[in-house]
Amino acid sequence: IPDAKIIAALQGRNSIYDKAVTAGNIARCTPVTSGPCATANLSVFGAKAEGMSKLCNIESGGNPNIYSQTDFGTDNKSFSFGLFQINLLANGIYVKDSQGKTCEGIFETSDGKTAKDGNYIKKRSDGKIYYDAKIKSGMENRYNDCSATLKDPAKNIAVAKILFDYPNGQKIAWGGDIPIC
């Protein structure tokens, strides 16, 4: 049975991760010694660097160019990217594009409202949760720029550190409580 902390990390407050915790994820719940997820490359997390290495390995397998296979809007565009699978929709305020502007306000709901503060998390009649969010018309270039930012290992780690340091871990589940496998 998977560790409850792994499940909590994968099912954080800003995630609707609904895949079963697989043997593959459990197997990847090990700190790595090379590549961008290596404990040595995550020293910004201090004593939690090894735990963050495990989480990075689970989330991306060390592939900085990966995008989520589960976090998609109604336009079928992914919005979680990089080593720690940073959710651009929920955390765009912490991501800066190539011109230094925050990446918030890129998405809208089906009724044209800016997607923010969870107003995009909906439940279908069958109980399945989905994201009612799509890239706003005219924001495609910003979306591409912001997703590229999150595919840069150093920038992804920097945003992960911001989320990690969020007061009381309120922003996301791993904000201070790292899975121990």
PDB file of C-alpha atoms in Angstrom:
ATOM      1  CA  ILE A   1       0.000   0.000   0.000  1.00  0.00           C
ATOM      2  CA  PRO A   2       1.445   3.403  -0.963  1.00  0.00           C
ATOM      3  CA  ASP A   3       2.486   5.788   1.765  1.00  0.00           C
ATOM      4  CA  ALA A   4      -0.330   8.214   2.638  1.00  0.00           C
ATOM      5  CA  LYS A   5       2.088  11.140   2.299  1.00  0.00           C
ATOM      6  CA  ILE A   6       2.796  10.200  -1.318  1.00  0.00           C
ATOM      7  CA  ILE A   7      -0.912  10.158  -2.035  1.00  0.00           C
ATOM      8  CA  ALA A   8      -1.330  13.533  -0.311  1.00  0.00           C
ATOM      9  CA  ALA A   9       1.519  15.023  -2.345  1.00  0.00           C
ATOM     10  CA  LEU A  10      -0.010  13.772  -5.575  1.00  0.00           C
ATOM     11  CA  GLN A  11      -3.503  14.908  -4.626  1.00  0.00           C
ATOM     12  CA  GLY A  12      -2.634  18.412  -3.392  1.00  0.00           C
ATOM     13  CA  ARG A  13      -5.064  21.248  -2.882  1.00  0.00           C
ATOM     14  CA  ASN A  14      -4.417  22.687  -6.341  1.00  0.00           C
ATOM     15  CA  SER A  15      -4.551  19.365  -8.109  1.00  0.00           C
ATOM     16  CA  ILE A  16      -7.309  17.047  -9.167  1.00  0.00           C
ATOM     17  CA  TYR A  17      -4.861  14.250  -9.785  1.00  0.00           C
ATOM     18  CA  ASP A  18      -7.128  11.270 -10.114  1.00  0.00           C
ATOM     19  CA  LYS A  19      -4.840   8.513 -11.296  1.00  0.00           C
ATOM     20  CA  ALA A  20      -4.202   5.621  -8.980  1.00  0.00           C
ATOM     21  CA  VAL A  21      -0.841   5.764  -7.252  1.00  0.00           C
ATOM     22  CA  THR A  22       0.970   3.245  -9.398  1.00  0.00           C
ATOM     23  CA  ALA A  23       3.841   0.890  -8.827  1.00  0.00           C
ATOM     24  CA  GLY A  24       5.797   3.091 -11.245  1.00  0.00           C
ATOM     25  CA  ASN A  25       5.281   6.138  -9.042  1.00  0.00           C
ATOM     26  CA  ILE A  26       6.270   4.174  -5.951  1.00  0.00           C
ATOM     27  CA  ALA A  27       9.382   2.876  -7.741  1.00  0.00           C
ATOM     28  CA  ARG A  28      10.298   6.457  -8.664  1.00  0.00           C
ATOM     29  CA  CYS A  29       9.907   7.572  -5.061  1.00  0.00           C
ATOM     30  CA  THR A  30      13.632   7.492  -4.546  1.00  0.00           C
ATOM     31  CA  PRO A  31      16.107  10.337  -4.397  1.00  0.00           C
ATOM     32  CA  VAL A  32      18.233  10.599  -7.527  1.00  0.00           C
ATOM     33  CA  THR A  33      21.954  11.237  -7.734  1.00  0.00           C
ATOM     34  CA  SER A  34      22.225  12.887 -11.150  1.00  0.00           C
ATOM     35  CA  GLY A  35      20.243  15.201 -13.369  1.00  0.00           C
ATOM     36  CA  PRO A  36      18.015  18.117 -12.406  1.00  0.00           C
ATOM     37  CA  CYS A  37      16.140  16.129  -9.708  1.00  0.00           C
ATOM     38  CA  ALA A  38      19.358  15.172  -7.921  1.00  0.00           C
ATOM     39  CA  THR A  39      19.398  16.008  -4.243  1.00  0.00           C
ATOM     40  CA  ALA A  40      22.556  18.085  -4.798  1.00  0.00           C
ATOM     41  CA  ASN A  41      20.668  20.292  -7.289  1.00  0.00           C
ATOM     42  CA  LEU A  42      17.845  20.899  -4.815  1.00  0.00           C
ATOM     43  CA  SER A  43      19.881  22.374  -1.964  1.00  0.00           C
ATOM     44  CA  VAL A  44      17.514  25.384  -1.873  1.00  0.00           C
ATOM     45  CA  PHE A  45      15.150  23.076   0.032  1.00  0.00           C
ATOM     46  CA  GLY A  46      17.691  22.574   2.818  1.00  0.00           C
ATOM     47  CA  ALA A  47      17.109  19.474   4.929  1.00  0.00           C
ATOM     48  CA  LYS A  48      14.133  18.553   2.710  1.00  0.00           C
ATOM     49  CA  ALA A  49      16.256  18.295  -0.481  1.00  0.00           C
ATOM     50  CA  GLU A  50      16.168  14.490  -0.465  1.00  0.00           C
ATOM     51  CA  GLY A  51      12.380  14.451  -0.104  1.00  0.00           C
ATOM     52  CA  MET A  52      12.038  17.007  -2.881  1.00  0.00           C
ATOM     53  CA  SER A  53      14.304  14.851  -5.062  1.00  0.00           C
ATOM     54  CA  LYS A  54      11.853  11.984  -4.531  1.00  0.00           C
ATOM     55  CA  LEU A  55       8.900  14.204  -5.357  1.00  0.00           C
ATOM     56  CA  CYS A  56      10.639  15.618  -8.449  1.00  0.00           C
ATOM     57  CA  ASN A  57      11.356  12.074  -9.585  1.00  0.00           C
ATOM     58  CA  ILE A  58       7.698  11.091  -9.106  1.00  0.00           C
ATOM     59  CA  GLU A  59       6.333  14.176 -10.830  1.00  0.00           C
ATOM     60  CA  SER A  60       8.604  14.266 -13.877  1.00  0.00           C
ATOM     61  CA  GLY A  61      11.130  11.451 -13.771  1.00  0.00           C
ATOM     62  CA  GLY A  62      13.706  14.220 -14.139  1.00  0.00           C
ATOM     63  CA  ASN A  63      12.401  15.319 -17.544  1.00  0.00           C
ATOM     64  CA  PRO A  64      12.262  19.138 -17.462  1.00  0.00           C
ATOM     65  CA  ASN A  65      10.282  19.288 -20.723  1.00  0.00           C
ATOM     66  CA  ILE A  66       7.418  17.117 -19.559  1.00  0.00           C
ATOM     67  CA  TYR A  67       3.861  18.368 -19.377  1.00  0.00           C
ATOM     68  CA  SER A  68       1.017  16.849 -17.410  1.00  0.00           C
ATOM     69  CA  GLN A  69      -0.954  14.033 -18.918  1.00  0.00           C
ATOM     70  CA  THR A  70      -3.846  14.716 -16.525  1.00  0.00           C
ATOM     71  CA  ASP A  71      -4.053  18.491 -16.034  1.00  0.00           C
ATOM     72  CA  PHE A  72      -5.860  19.666 -19.172  1.00  0.00           C
ATOM     73  CA  GLY A  73      -8.354  22.433 -19.762  1.00  0.00           C
ATOM     74  CA  THR A  74     -11.418  22.220 -21.972  1.00  0.00           C
ATOM     75  CA  ASP A  75      -9.193  23.190 -24.918  1.00  0.00           C
ATOM     76  CA  ASN A  76      -7.057  20.071 -24.304  1.00  0.00           C
ATOM     77  CA  LYS A  77      -4.035  22.219 -23.413  1.00  0.00           C
ATOM     78  CA  SER A  78      -1.943  21.079 -20.492  1.00  0.00           C
ATOM     79  CA  PHE A  79      -1.236  23.576 -17.742  1.00  0.00           C
ATOM     80  CA  SER A  80       1.218  21.740 -15.480  1.00  0.00           C
ATOM     81  CA  PHE A  81       4.833  21.643 -16.588  1.00  0.00           C
ATOM     82  CA  GLY A  82       8.389  20.720 -15.762  1.00  0.00           C
ATOM     83  CA  LEU A  83      10.250  19.001 -12.993  1.00  0.00           C
ATOM     84  CA  PHE A  84       7.697  19.630 -10.245  1.00  0.00           C
ATOM     85  CA  GLN A  85       4.697  19.793 -12.582  1.00  0.00           C
ATOM     86  CA  ILE A  86       3.946  23.371 -11.553  1.00  0.00           C
ATOM     87  CA  ASN A  87       0.281  24.136 -12.198  1.00  0.00           C
ATOM     88  CA  LEU A  88       0.301  27.325 -14.308  1.00  0.00           C
ATOM     89  CA  LEU A  89      -3.445  27.757 -13.940  1.00  0.00           C
ATOM     90  CA  ALA A  90      -3.351  27.754 -10.126  1.00  0.00           C
ATOM     91  CA  ASN A  91       0.112  29.253  -9.627  1.00  0.00           C
ATOM     92  CA  GLY A  92       0.667  31.618 -12.561  1.00  0.00           C
ATOM     93  CA  ILE A  93       1.177  34.499 -10.148  1.00  0.00           C
ATOM     94  CA  TYR A  94       4.503  32.932  -9.125  1.00  0.00           C
ATOM     95  CA  VAL A  95       5.713  32.329 -12.689  1.00  0.00           C
ATOM     96  CA  LYS A  96       7.288  35.084 -14.799  1.00  0.00           C
ATOM     97  CA  ASP A  97       7.416  35.020 -18.579  1.00  0.00           C
ATOM     98  CA  SER A  98      10.455  36.051 -20.642  1.00  0.00           C
ATOM     99  CA  GLN A  99       9.531  39.737 -20.231  1.00  0.00           C
ATOM    100  CA  GLY A 100       9.247  39.424 -16.441  1.00  0.00           C
ATOM    101  CA  LYS A 101       5.424  39.602 -16.323  1.00  0.00           C
ATOM    102  CA  THR A 102       3.533  37.196 -14.113  1.00  0.00           C
ATOM    103  CA  CYS A 103       1.733  34.407 -15.910  1.00  0.00           C
ATOM    104  CA  GLU A 104      -1.617  34.907 -14.240  1.00  0.00           C
ATOM    105  CA  GLY A 105      -4.810  35.696 -16.121  1.00  0.00           C
ATOM    106  CA  ILE A 106      -4.003  33.538 -19.147  1.00  0.00           C
ATOM    107  CA  PHE A 107      -6.978  31.227 -18.730  1.00  0.00           C
ATOM    108  CA  GLU A 108     -10.734  31.750 -18.712  1.00  0.00           C
ATOM    109  CA  THR A 109     -13.756  29.635 -17.868  1.00  0.00           C
ATOM    110  CA  SER A 110     -16.408  28.624 -20.408  1.00  0.00           C
ATOM    111  CA  ASP A 111     -18.518  31.633 -19.376  1.00  0.00           C
ATOM    112  CA  GLY A 112     -15.621  34.026 -20.138  1.00  0.00           C
ATOM    113  CA  LYS A 113     -14.582  34.762 -16.551  1.00  0.00           C
ATOM    114  CA  THR A 114     -10.909  34.784 -15.633  1.00  0.00           C
ATOM    115  CA  ALA A 115     -10.011  31.348 -14.280  1.00  0.00           C
ATOM    116  CA  LYS A 116      -8.776  31.950 -10.726  1.00  0.00           C
ATOM    117  CA  ASP A 117      -9.203  30.934  -7.117  1.00  0.00           C
ATOM    118  CA  GLY A 118     -10.542  27.509  -8.062  1.00  0.00           C
ATOM    119  CA  ASN A 119     -13.621  28.803  -9.928  1.00  0.00           C
ATOM    120  CA  TYR A 120     -12.550  26.497 -12.769  1.00  0.00           C
ATOM    121  CA  ILE A 121     -12.807  23.230 -10.802  1.00  0.00           C
ATOM    122  CA  LYS A 122     -16.126  21.644 -11.736  1.00  0.00           C
ATOM    123  CA  LYS A 123     -17.846  18.335 -11.203  1.00  0.00           C
ATOM    124  CA  ARG A 124     -19.746  16.532 -13.940  1.00  0.00           C
ATOM    125  CA  SER A 125     -23.022  14.722 -13.302  1.00  0.00           C
ATOM    126  CA  ASP A 126     -21.091  11.423 -13.084  1.00  0.00           C
ATOM    127  CA  GLY A 127     -19.024  12.872 -10.225  1.00  0.00           C
ATOM    128  CA  LYS A 128     -15.811  13.208 -12.245  1.00  0.00           C
ATOM    129  CA  ILE A 129     -13.949  16.441 -11.580  1.00  0.00           C
ATOM    130  CA  TYR A 130     -12.668  18.464 -14.509  1.00  0.00           C
ATOM    131  CA  TYR A 131     -11.095  21.842 -15.227  1.00  0.00           C
ATOM    132  CA  ASP A 132     -13.410  24.360 -16.889  1.00  0.00           C
ATOM    133  CA  ALA A 133     -10.541  26.454 -18.206  1.00  0.00           C
ATOM    134  CA  LYS A 134      -9.093  27.330 -21.558  1.00  0.00           C
ATOM    135  CA  ILE A 135      -6.469  29.710 -22.860  1.00  0.00           C
ATOM    136  CA  LYS A 136      -7.972  33.155 -23.450  1.00  0.00           C
ATOM    137  CA  SER A 137      -8.117  34.249 -27.058  1.00  0.00           C
ATOM    138  CA  GLY A 138      -4.966  36.198 -27.882  1.00  0.00           C
ATOM    139  CA  MET A 139      -2.998  34.680 -24.974  1.00  0.00           C
ATOM    140  CA  GLU A 140      -1.497  31.743 -26.843  1.00  0.00           C
ATOM    141  CA  ASN A 141       1.964  33.340 -27.069  1.00  0.00           C
ATOM    142  CA  ARG A 142       1.960  34.133 -23.329  1.00  0.00           C
ATOM    143  CA  TYR A 143       0.861  30.564 -22.607  1.00  0.00           C
ATOM    144  CA  ASN A 144       3.759  29.243 -24.726  1.00  0.00           C
ATOM    145  CA  ASP A 145       6.210  31.650 -23.067  1.00  0.00           C
ATOM    146  CA  CYS A 146       5.016  30.772 -19.558  1.00  0.00           C
ATOM    147  CA  SER A 147       5.060  27.025 -20.199  1.00  0.00           C
ATOM    148  CA  ALA A 148       8.601  27.394 -21.575  1.00  0.00           C
ATOM    149  CA  THR A 149       9.558  29.157 -18.340  1.00  0.00           C
ATOM    150  CA  LEU A 150       8.326  26.171 -16.340  1.00  0.00           C
ATOM    151  CA  LYS A 151      10.285  23.788 -18.558  1.00  0.00           C
ATOM    152  CA  ASP A 152      13.509  25.554 -17.560  1.00  0.00           C
ATOM    153  CA  PRO A 153      14.849  23.469 -14.642  1.00  0.00           C
ATOM    154  CA  ALA A 154      16.229  26.419 -12.635  1.00  0.00           C
ATOM    155  CA  LYS A 155      13.015  28.412 -13.016  1.00  0.00           C
ATOM    156  CA  ASN A 156      10.811  25.419 -12.197  1.00  0.00           C
ATOM    157  CA  ILE A 157      12.824  24.754  -9.044  1.00  0.00           C
ATOM    158  CA  ALA A 158      12.595  28.458  -8.101  1.00  0.00           C
ATOM    159  CA  VAL A 159       8.788  28.401  -8.373  1.00  0.00           C
ATOM    160  CA  ALA A 160       8.663  25.092  -6.480  1.00  0.00           C
ATOM    161  CA  LYS A 161      10.676  26.773  -3.719  1.00  0.00           C
ATOM    162  CA  ILE A 162       8.172  29.649  -3.554  1.00  0.00           C
ATOM    163  CA  LEU A 163       5.341  27.143  -3.198  1.00  0.00           C
ATOM    164  CA  PHE A 164       7.339  25.066  -0.721  1.00  0.00           C
ATOM    165  CA  ASP A 165       7.837  28.148   1.462  1.00  0.00           C
ATOM    166  CA  TYR A 166       4.179  29.211   1.300  1.00  0.00           C
ATOM    167  CA  PRO A 167       3.002  29.868   4.878  1.00  0.00           C
ATOM    168  CA  ASN A 168       1.857  26.723   6.661  1.00  0.00           C
ATOM    169  CA  GLY A 169       1.941  24.729   3.441  1.00  0.00           C
ATOM    170  CA  GLN A 170      -1.509  26.092   2.607  1.00  0.00           C
ATOM    171  CA  LYS A 171      -0.928  26.530  -1.113  1.00  0.00           C
ATOM    172  CA  ILE A 172      -0.041  22.940  -1.973  1.00  0.00           C
ATOM    173  CA  ALA A 173       0.258  19.681  -0.098  1.00  0.00           C
ATOM    174  CA  TRP A 174       4.058  19.363  -0.284  1.00  0.00           C
ATOM    175  CA  GLY A 175       4.682  22.843   1.084  1.00  0.00           C
ATOM    176  CA  GLY A 176       6.677  21.490   3.977  1.00  0.00           C
ATOM    177  CA  ASP A 177       5.540  17.884   4.320  1.00  0.00           C
ATOM    178  CA  ILE A 178       7.549  15.858   1.832  1.00  0.00           C
ATOM    179  CA  PRO A 179       6.568  12.275   1.081  1.00  0.00           C
ATOM    180  CA  ILE A 180       8.622   9.673   2.859  1.00  0.00           C
ATOM    181  CA  CYS A 181       8.536   6.414   0.933  1.00  0.00           C
TER     182      CYS A 181
END
